[in-house]
GROMACS .gro file of N, CA, C and O in nm:
model
  428
    1MET      N    1   0.633  -0.537  -1.051
    1MET     CA    2   0.687  -0.527  -0.904
    1MET      C    3   0.742  -0.668  -0.877
    1MET      O    4   0.675  -0.746  -0.806
    2SER      N    5   0.879  -0.682  -0.890
    2SER     CA    6   0.945  -0.795  -0.865
    2SER      C    7   0.974  -0.817  -0.720
    2SER      O    8   0.978  -0.926  -0.673
    3TRP      N    9   0.981  -0.725  -0.656
    3TRP     CA   10   0.991  -0.743  -0.490
    3TRP      C   11   0.883  -0.826  -0.436
    3TRP      O   12   0.917  -0.899  -0.346
    4ALA      N   13   0.763  -0.806  -0.479
    4ALA     CA   14   0.654  -0.884  -0.432
    4ALA      C   15   0.657  -1.027  -0.476
    4ALA      O   16   0.639  -1.108  -0.391
    5ALA      N   17   0.686  -1.040  -0.600
    5ALA     CA   18   0.684  -1.163  -0.639
    5ALA      C   19   0.798  -1.265  -0.581
    5ALA      O   20   0.792  -1.376  -0.577
    6SER      N   21   0.900  -1.210  -0.575
    6SER     CA   22   1.012  -1.263  -0.483
    6SER      C   23   1.032  -1.256  -0.357
    6SER      O   24   1.109  -1.336  -0.288
    7SER      N   25   0.955  -1.184  -0.281
    7SER     CA   26   0.965  -1.156  -0.152
    7SER      C   27   0.930  -1.287  -0.071
    7SER      O   28   0.975  -1.296   0.057
    8GLY      N   29   0.840  -1.354  -0.104
    8GLY     CA   30   0.775  -1.464  -0.035
    8GLY      C   31   0.687  -1.435   0.057
    8GLY      O   32   0.623  -1.518   0.105
    9ALA      N   33   0.661  -1.317   0.067
    9ALA     CA   34   0.556  -1.267   0.175
    9ALA      C   35   0.411  -1.283   0.114
    9ALA      O   36   0.368  -1.231   0.018
   10ALA      N   37   0.335  -1.405   0.142
   10ALA     CA   38   0.197  -1.435   0.121
   10ALA      C   39   0.098  -1.345   0.181
   10ALA      O   40   0.121  -1.277   0.295
   11GLY      N   41  -0.030  -1.312   0.139
   11GLY     CA   42  -0.095  -1.233   0.199
   11GLY      C   43  -0.167  -1.123   0.097
   11GLY      O   44  -0.167  -1.130  -0.011
   12ARG      N   45  -0.254  -1.037   0.180
   12ARG     CA   46  -0.332  -0.935   0.109
   12ARG      C   47  -0.236  -0.815   0.099
   12ARG      O   48  -0.169  -0.769   0.181
   13TYR      N   49  -0.231  -0.750  -0.020
   13TYR     CA   50  -0.158  -0.633  -0.059
   13TYR      C   51  -0.231  -0.531  -0.087
   13TYR      O   52  -0.364  -0.542  -0.126
   14LEU      N   53  -0.215  -0.380  -0.064
   14LEU     CA   54  -0.289  -0.268  -0.075
   14LEU      C   55  -0.235  -0.185  -0.179
   14LEU      O   56  -0.096  -0.143  -0.145
   15SER      N   57  -0.275  -0.134  -0.273
   15SER     CA   58  -0.219  -0.040  -0.363
   15SER      C   59  -0.316   0.024  -0.450
   15SER      O   60  -0.424  -0.028  -0.457
   16SER      N   61  -0.285   0.162  -0.478
   16SER     CA   62  -0.376   0.230  -0.568
   16SER      C   63  -0.363   0.163  -0.728
   16SER      O   64  -0.445   0.206  -0.801
   17SER      N   65  -0.248   0.095  -0.731
   17SER     CA   66  -0.243   0.029  -0.881
   17SER      C   67  -0.269  -0.117  -0.865
   17SER      O   68  -0.196  -0.200  -0.927
   18ALA      N   69  -0.354  -0.162  -0.804
   18ALA     CA   70  -0.395  -0.295  -0.751
   18ALA      C   71  -0.402  -0.378  -0.879
   18ALA      O   72  -0.345  -0.497  -0.878
   19ASP      N   73  -0.474  -0.337  -0.996
   19ASP     CA   74  -0.506  -0.406  -1.108
   19ASP      C   75  -0.363  -0.457  -1.158
   19ASP      O   76  -0.335  -0.573  -1.215
   20VAL      N   77  -0.281  -0.355  -1.192
   20VAL     CA   78  -0.153  -0.357  -1.248
   20VAL      C   79  -0.072  -0.438  -1.173
   20VAL      O   80  -0.011  -0.532  -1.235
   21LEU      N   81  -0.064  -0.427  -1.052
   21LEU     CA   82   0.055  -0.521  -0.984
   21LEU      C   83  -0.005  -0.648  -0.963
   21LEU      O   84   0.074  -0.736  -0.948
   22SER      N   85  -0.152  -0.683  -0.965
   22SER     CA   86  -0.183  -0.803  -0.976
   22SER      C   87  -0.141  -0.903  -1.093
   22SER      O   88  -0.118  -1.004  -1.100
   23TYR      N   89  -0.129  -0.810  -1.208
   23TYR     CA   90  -0.079  -0.879  -1.323
   23TYR      C   91   0.056  -0.934  -1.297
   23TYR      O   92   0.090  -1.042  -1.330
   24HIS      N   93   0.116  -0.841  -1.241
   24HIS     CA   94   0.272  -0.876  -1.220
   24HIS      C   95   0.284  -0.978  -1.117
   24HIS      O   96   0.408  -1.065  -1.115
   25THR      N   97   0.217  -1.016  -1.050
   25THR     CA   98   0.224  -1.127  -0.925
   25THR      C   99   0.129  -1.233  -0.952
   25THR      O  100   0.087  -1.306  -0.867
   26GLY      N  101   0.053  -1.243  -1.083
   26GLY     CA  102  -0.044  -1.344  -1.121
   26GLY      C  103   0.013  -1.467  -1.103
   26GLY      O  104  -0.089  -1.573  -1.087
   27ASP      N  105   0.112  -1.512  -1.107
   27ASP     CA  106   0.166  -1.653  -1.075
   27ASP      C  107   0.186  -1.684  -0.913
   27ASP      O  108   0.216  -1.801  -0.894
   28ARG      N  109   0.146  -1.582  -0.847
   28ARG     CA  110   0.142  -1.615  -0.710
   28ARG      C  111   0.009  -1.607  -0.647
   28ARG      O  112  -0.063  -1.514  -0.629
   29ALA      N  113  -0.055  -1.737  -0.624
   29ALA     CA  114  -0.180  -1.744  -0.589
   29ALA      C  115  -0.211  -1.701  -0.441
   29ALA      O  116  -0.326  -1.666  -0.399
   30ASP      N  117  -0.074  -1.684  -0.376
   30ASP     CA  118  -0.093  -1.650  -0.203
   30ASP      C  119  -0.086  -1.524  -0.211
   30ASP      O  120  -0.097  -1.460  -0.097
   31ILE      N  121  -0.103  -1.427  -0.300
   31ILE     CA  122  -0.081  -1.280  -0.303
   31ILE      C  123  -0.211  -1.235  -0.361
   31ILE      O  124  -0.249  -1.262  -0.469
   32THR      N  125  -0.283  -1.154  -0.291
   32THR     CA  126  -0.406  -1.097  -0.321
   32THR      C  127  -0.377  -0.937  -0.312
   32THR      O  128  -0.356  -0.876  -0.212
   33TRP      N  129  -0.438  -0.857  -0.436
   33TRP     CA  130  -0.421  -0.739  -0.436
   33TRP      C  131  -0.542  -0.652  -0.407
   33TRP      O  132  -0.664  -0.684  -0.459
   34ASP      N  133  -0.563  -0.550  -0.305
   34ASP     CA  134  -0.679  -0.482  -0.275
   34ASP      C  135  -0.642  -0.327  -0.338
   34ASP      O  136  -0.536  -0.269  -0.301
   35SER      N  137  -0.764  -0.265  -0.376
   35SER     CA  138  -0.718  -0.142  -0.445
   35SER      C  139  -0.761  -0.044  -0.297
   35SER      O  140  -0.853  -0.059  -0.238
   36THR      N  141  -0.693   0.081  -0.323
   36THR     CA  142  -0.712   0.201  -0.231
   36THR      C  143  -0.863   0.252  -0.244
   36THR      O  144  -0.907   0.327  -0.188
   37PHE      N  145  -0.886   0.251  -0.371
   37PHE     CA  146  -1.007   0.323  -0.415
   37PHE      C  147  -1.155   0.303  -0.334
   37PHE      O  148  -1.206   0.397  -0.276
   38GLY      N  149  -1.154   0.170  -0.294
   38GLY     CA  150  -1.262   0.151  -0.189
   38GLY      C  151  -1.223   0.179  -0.056
   38GLY      O  152  -1.303   0.213   0.041
   39PHE      N  153  -1.117   0.123  -0.038
   39PHE     CA  154  -1.056   0.146   0.102
   39PHE      C  155  -1.041   0.268   0.186
   39PHE      O  156  -1.095   0.293   0.279
   40TYR      N  157  -1.007   0.385   0.109
   40TYR     CA  158  -1.016   0.518   0.148
   40TYR      C  159  -1.156   0.563   0.195
   40TYR      O  160  -1.195   0.634   0.269
   41SER      N  161  -1.256   0.499   0.119
   41SER     CA  162  -1.398   0.552   0.129
   41SER      C  163  -1.451   0.509   0.281
   41SER      O  164  -1.554   0.533   0.318
   42ASN      N  165  -1.385   0.418   0.330
   42ASN     CA  166  -1.400   0.366   0.484
   42ASN      C  167  -1.382   0.471   0.600
   42ASN      O  168  -1.439   0.442   0.693
   43GLY      N  169  -1.301   0.568   0.560
   43GLY     CA  170  -1.305   0.677   0.648
   43GLY      C  171  -1.164   0.669   0.730
   43GLY      O  172  -1.094   0.570   0.715
   44GLU      N  173  -1.124   0.757   0.790
   44GLU     CA  174  -0.984   0.790   0.838
   44GLU      C  175  -0.993   0.686   0.952
   44GLU      O  176  -0.883   0.638   0.968
   45ALA      N  177  -1.086   0.669   1.034
   45ALA     CA  178  -1.077   0.567   1.159
   45ALA      C  179  -1.030   0.416   1.107
   45ALA      O  180  -0.979   0.364   1.156
   46ALA      N  181  -1.104   0.398   1.003
   46ALA     CA  182  -1.084   0.270   0.954
   46ALA      C  183  -0.964   0.231   0.883
   46ALA      O  184  -0.881   0.127   0.893
   47ILE      N  185  -0.921   0.350   0.828
   47ILE     CA  186  -0.763   0.330   0.773
   47ILE      C  187  -0.686   0.318   0.872
   47ILE      O  188  -0.568   0.239   0.872
   48GLU      N  189  -0.685   0.435   0.984
   48GLU     CA  190  -0.566   0.393   1.098
   48GLU      C  191  -0.601   0.262   1.161
   48GLU      O  192  -0.504   0.192   1.206
   49GLN      N  193  -0.714   0.191   1.183
   49GLN     CA  194  -0.722   0.079   1.239
   49GLN      C  195  -0.672  -0.060   1.151
   49GLN      O  196  -0.618  -0.135   1.215
   50ALA      N  197  -0.702  -0.036   1.022
   50ALA     CA  198  -0.640  -0.135   0.934
   50ALA      C  199  -0.482  -0.127   0.959
   50ALA      O  200  -0.407  -0.228   0.963
   51VAL      N  201  -0.434  -0.012   0.959
   51VAL     CA  202  -0.282  -0.017   0.970
   51VAL      C  203  -0.228  -0.068   1.117
   51VAL      O  204  -0.145  -0.151   1.138
   52ALA      N  205  -0.317  -0.013   1.210
   52ALA     CA  206  -0.274  -0.078   1.365
   52ALA      C  207  -0.284  -0.221   1.346
   52ALA      O  208  -0.218  -0.278   1.429
   53ASP      N  209  -0.388  -0.296   1.288
   53ASP     CA  210  -0.412  -0.421   1.288
   53ASP      C  211  -0.328  -0.496   1.181
   53ASP      O  212  -0.313  -0.623   1.201
   54GLY      N  213  -0.246  -0.421   1.120
   54GLY     CA  214  -0.152  -0.506   1.009
   54GLY      C  215  -0.234  -0.584   0.926
   54GLY      O  216  -0.179  -0.671   0.879
   55THR      N  217  -0.343  -0.526   0.851
   55THR     CA  218  -0.421  -0.584   0.772
   55THR      C  219  -0.366  -0.634   0.624
   55THR      O  220  -0.394  -0.744   0.606
   56SER      N  221  -0.266  -0.557   0.585
   56SER     CA  222  -0.204  -0.581   0.456
   56SER      C  223  -0.068  -0.647   0.503
   56SER      O  224  -0.001  -0.581   0.558
   57ALA      N  225  -0.006  -0.746   0.430
   57ALA     CA  226   0.115  -0.771   0.408
   57ALA      C  227   0.199  -0.664   0.353
   57ALA      O  228   0.309  -0.657   0.397
   58ALA      N  229   0.158  -0.589   0.267
   58ALA     CA  230   0.254  -0.496   0.211
   58ALA      C  231   0.152  -0.385   0.141
   58ALA      O  232   0.057  -0.417   0.107
   59ILE      N  233   0.221  -0.269   0.157
   59ILE     CA  234   0.113  -0.152   0.097
   59ILE      C  235   0.216  -0.063   0.007
   59ILE      O  236   0.321  -0.052   0.025
   60VAL      N  237   0.149  -0.045  -0.125
   60VAL     CA  238   0.246   0.023  -0.224
   60VAL      C  239   0.150   0.164  -0.266
   60VAL      O  240   0.070   0.131  -0.309
   61LEU      N  241   0.227   0.267  -0.264
   61LEU     CA  242   0.169   0.379  -0.278
   61LEU      C  243   0.256   0.464  -0.388
   61LEU      O  244   0.373   0.467  -0.388
   62PRO      N  245   0.183   0.552  -0.469
   62PRO     CA  246   0.281   0.640  -0.563
   62PRO      C  247   0.312   0.755  -0.452
   62PRO      O  248   0.253   0.793  -0.347
   63SER      N  249   0.423   0.804  -0.485
   63SER     CA  250   0.489   0.897  -0.406
   63SER      C  251   0.434   1.031  -0.418
   63SER      O  252   0.453   1.126  -0.340
   64GLY      N  253   0.351   1.057  -0.530
   64GLY     CA  254   0.293   1.194  -0.523
   64GLY      C  255   0.168   1.182  -0.546
   64GLY      O  256   0.097   1.087  -0.529
   65PRO      N  257   0.082   1.303  -0.551
   65PRO     CA  258  -0.049   1.307  -0.581
   65PRO      C  259  -0.104   1.235  -0.680
   65PRO      O  260  -0.049   1.224  -0.806
   66SER      N  261  -0.227   1.206  -0.669
   66SER     CA  262  -0.289   1.118  -0.787
   66SER      C  263  -0.369   1.214  -0.871
   66SER      O  264  -0.426   1.185  -0.951
   67GLY      N  265  -0.411   1.340  -0.838
   67GLY     CA  266  -0.471   1.454  -0.909
   67GLY      C  267  -0.644   1.423  -0.869
   67GLY      O  268  -0.726   1.500  -0.902
   68HIS      N  269  -0.667   1.313  -0.784
   68HIS     CA  270  -0.812   1.325  -0.738
   68HIS      C  271  -0.811   1.352  -0.592
   68HIS      O  272  -0.755   1.260  -0.509
   69PRO      N  273  -0.882   1.454  -0.553
   69PRO     CA  274  -0.895   1.496  -0.408
   69PRO      C  275  -0.918   1.395  -0.289
   69PRO      O  276  -0.858   1.363  -0.204
   70ALA      N  277  -1.012   1.314  -0.333
   70ALA     CA  278  -1.045   1.202  -0.237
   70ALA      C  279  -0.949   1.118  -0.223
   70ALA      O  280  -0.906   1.056  -0.112
   71GLN      N  281  -0.883   1.070  -0.314
   71GLN     CA  282  -0.774   0.974  -0.305
   71GLN      C  283  -0.633   1.015  -0.241
   71GLN      O  284  -0.598   0.993  -0.169
   72ASP      N  285  -0.621   1.156  -0.268
   72ASP     CA  286  -0.490   1.219  -0.227
   72ASP      C  287  -0.528   1.229  -0.065
   72ASP      O  288  -0.437   1.198   0.010
   73ALA      N  289  -0.661   1.273  -0.040
   73ALA     CA  290  -0.686   1.292   0.132
   73ALA      C  291  -0.668   1.136   0.188
   73ALA      O  292  -0.596   1.140   0.298
   74GLY      N  293  -0.716   1.040   0.140
   74GLY     CA  294  -0.709   0.925   0.192
   74GLY      C  295  -0.570   0.868   0.199
   74GLY      O  296  -0.520   0.814   0.279
   75GLN      N  297  -0.468   0.890   0.092
   75GLN     CA  298  -0.339   0.824   0.095
   75GLN      C  299  -0.271   0.918   0.193
   75GLN      O  300  -0.181   0.870   0.271
   76ALA      N  301  -0.289   1.043   0.252
   76ALA     CA  302  -0.251   1.135   0.336
   76ALA      C  303  -0.282   1.063   0.478
   76ALA      O  304  -0.186   1.060   0.563
   77VAL      N  305  -0.396   1.040   0.503
   77VAL     CA  306  -0.427   0.959   0.622
   77VAL      C  307  -0.356   0.830   0.628
   77VAL      O  308  -0.275   0.793   0.728
   78LEU      N  309  -0.363   0.745   0.531
   78LEU     CA  310  -0.264   0.635   0.533
   78LEU      C  311  -0.111   0.659   0.555
   78LEU      O  312  -0.052   0.566   0.637
   79GLN      N  313  -0.062   0.742   0.465
   79GLN     CA  314   0.081   0.788   0.511
   79GLN      C  315   0.108   0.801   0.639
   79GLN      O  316   0.231   0.778   0.700
   80ARG      N  317   0.021   0.878   0.671
   80ARG     CA  318   0.059   0.951   0.848
   80ARG      C  319   0.051   0.813   0.946
   80ARG      O  320   0.139   0.803   1.032
   81ALA      N  321  -0.066   0.730   0.919
   81ALA     CA  322  -0.066   0.618   1.013
   81ALA      C  323   0.048   0.519   0.992
   81ALA      O  324   0.102   0.482   1.070
   82LEU      N  325   0.106   0.499   0.868
   82LEU     CA  326   0.222   0.413   0.839
   82LEU      C  327   0.337   0.474   0.881
   82LEU      O  328   0.418   0.411   0.939
   83ALA      N  329   0.343   0.611   0.874
   83ALA     CA  330   0.473   0.685   0.941
   83ALA      C  331   0.493   0.677   1.107
   83ALA      O  332   0.597   0.635   1.138
   84SER      N  333   0.370   0.648   1.166
   84SER     CA  334   0.378   0.633   1.313
   84SER      C  335   0.347   0.473   1.374
   84SER      O  336   0.351   0.440   1.490
   85SER      N  337   0.335   0.382   1.252
   85SER     CA  338   0.314   0.249   1.298
   85SER      C  339   0.439   0.168   1.333
   85SER      O  340   0.554   0.194   1.252
   86GLU      N  341   0.413   0.068   1.445
   86GLU     CA  342   0.528  -0.021   1.462
   86GLU      C  343   0.491  -0.140   1.372
   86GLU      O  344   0.570  -0.223   1.380
   87ARG      N  345   0.400  -0.155   1.303
   87ARG     CA  346   0.349  -0.283   1.238
   87ARG      C  347   0.411  -0.278   1.103
   87ARG      O  348   0.421  -0.405   1.044
   88TYR      N  349   0.450  -0.163   1.052
   88TYR     CA  350   0.522  -0.170   0.914
   88TYR      C  351   0.654  -0.084   0.918
   88TYR      O  352   0.666   0.005   1.003
   89GLU      N  353   0.711  -0.106   0.813
   89GLU     CA  354   0.860  -0.068   0.787
   89GLU      C  355   0.852  -0.013   0.659
   89GLU      O  356   0.793  -0.068   0.553
   90ALA      N  357   0.900   0.106   0.615
   90ALA     CA  358   0.943   0.149   0.497
   90ALA      C  359   1.058   0.087   0.417
   90ALA      O  360   1.160   0.073   0.486
   91LEU      N  361   1.017   0.033   0.313
   91LEU     CA  362   1.119  -0.038   0.222
   91LEU      C  363   1.170   0.054   0.100
   91LEU      O  364   1.283   0.033   0.061
   92THR      N  365   1.102   0.170   0.108
   92THR     CA  366   1.157   0.290   0.000
   92THR      C  367   1.190   0.414   0.086
   92THR      O  368   1.110   0.415   0.180
   93VAL      N  369   1.234   0.504   0.039
   93VAL     CA  370   1.255   0.612   0.084
   93VAL      C  371   1.166   0.751  -0.025
   93VAL      O  372   1.188   0.729  -0.138
   94PRO      N  373   1.081   0.819   0.074
   94PRO     CA  374   1.008   0.913  -0.028
   94PRO      C  375   1.101   1.003  -0.116
   94PRO      O  376   1.200   1.020  -0.055
   95GLY      N  377   1.026   0.993  -0.231
   95GLY     CA  378   1.108   1.111  -0.314
   95GLY      C  379   1.010   1.208  -0.388
   95GLY      O  380   0.905   1.184  -0.371
   96ASN      N  381   1.061   1.302  -0.468
   96ASN     CA  382   0.982   1.392  -0.532
   96ASN      C  383   0.974   1.353  -0.663
   96ASN      O  384   0.875   1.440  -0.757
   97GLN      N  385   1.030   1.264  -0.711
   97GLN     CA  386   1.028   1.239  -0.859
   97GLN      C  387   0.883   1.153  -0.896
   97GLN      O  388   0.853   1.071  -0.829
   98ALA      N  389   0.834   1.208  -1.006
   98ALA     CA  390   0.712   1.118  -1.043
   98ALA      C  391   0.762   1.004  -1.089
   98ALA      O  392   0.857   0.959  -1.149
   99GLY      N  393   0.638   0.907  -1.075
   99GLY     CA  394   0.673   0.752  -1.093
   99GLY      C  395   0.733   0.683  -0.980
   99GLY      O  396   0.765   0.583  -1.003
  100THR      N  397   0.772   0.757  -0.860
  100THR     CA  398   0.840   0.644  -0.802
  100THR      C  399   0.726   0.618  -0.680
  100THR      O  400   0.609   0.677  -0.661
  101TRP      N  401   0.752   0.512  -0.592
  101TRP     CA  402   0.655   0.431  -0.517
  101TRP      C  403   0.720   0.441  -0.371
  101TRP      O  404   0.836   0.418  -0.343
  102LEU      N  405   0.625   0.425  -0.285
  102LEU     CA  406   0.644   0.417  -0.150
  102LEU      C  407   0.592   0.255  -0.131
  102LEU      O  408   0.483   0.232  -0.164
  103VAL      N  409   0.672   0.191  -0.057
  103VAL     CA  410   0.648   0.060  -0.038
  103VAL      C  411   0.661   0.018   0.116
  103VAL      O  412   0.778   0.053   0.178
  104TYR      N  413   0.569  -0.037   0.164
  104TYR     CA  414   0.574  -0.046   0.340
  104TYR      C  415   0.540  -0.203   0.333
  104TYR      O  416   0.451  -0.269   0.274
  105ALA      N  417   0.616  -0.274   0.421
  105ALA     CA  418   0.605  -0.419   0.460
  105ALA      C  419   0.550  -0.449   0.600
  105ALA      O  420   0.605  -0.366   0.685
  106ARG      N  421   0.456  -0.529   0.624
  106ARG     CA  422   0.436  -0.561   0.761
  106ARG      C  423   0.549  -0.637   0.819
  106ARG      O  424   0.617  -0.713   0.765
  107ARG      N  425   0.588  -0.574   0.949
  107ARG     CA  426   0.678  -0.657   1.019
  107ARG      C  427   0.658  -0.780   1.087
  107ARG      O  428   0.561  -0.827   1.119
   0.00000   0.00000   0.00000
């Protein structure tokens, strides 16, 4: 994910692919990746509050389902919160192609 490494935005990033993306930004000690796997288990209210608070500098999500019901439900909550958030802007346009990503950056 070269956009993260070149964007200059330091902070905590959130993604379902945090381990892989951490590898690609490994030369950036000022970027930390958190996984959605534990994040979604905090519940809907906590997800919505994290978006309202602007907790993550950027959020990177797959555009399609993961095949795991709990992950897909959590991602749906996160996407709804992001869609109505004034704290984040979409840097990509949702698509139906497999392998595409939704990227949101904190304003």
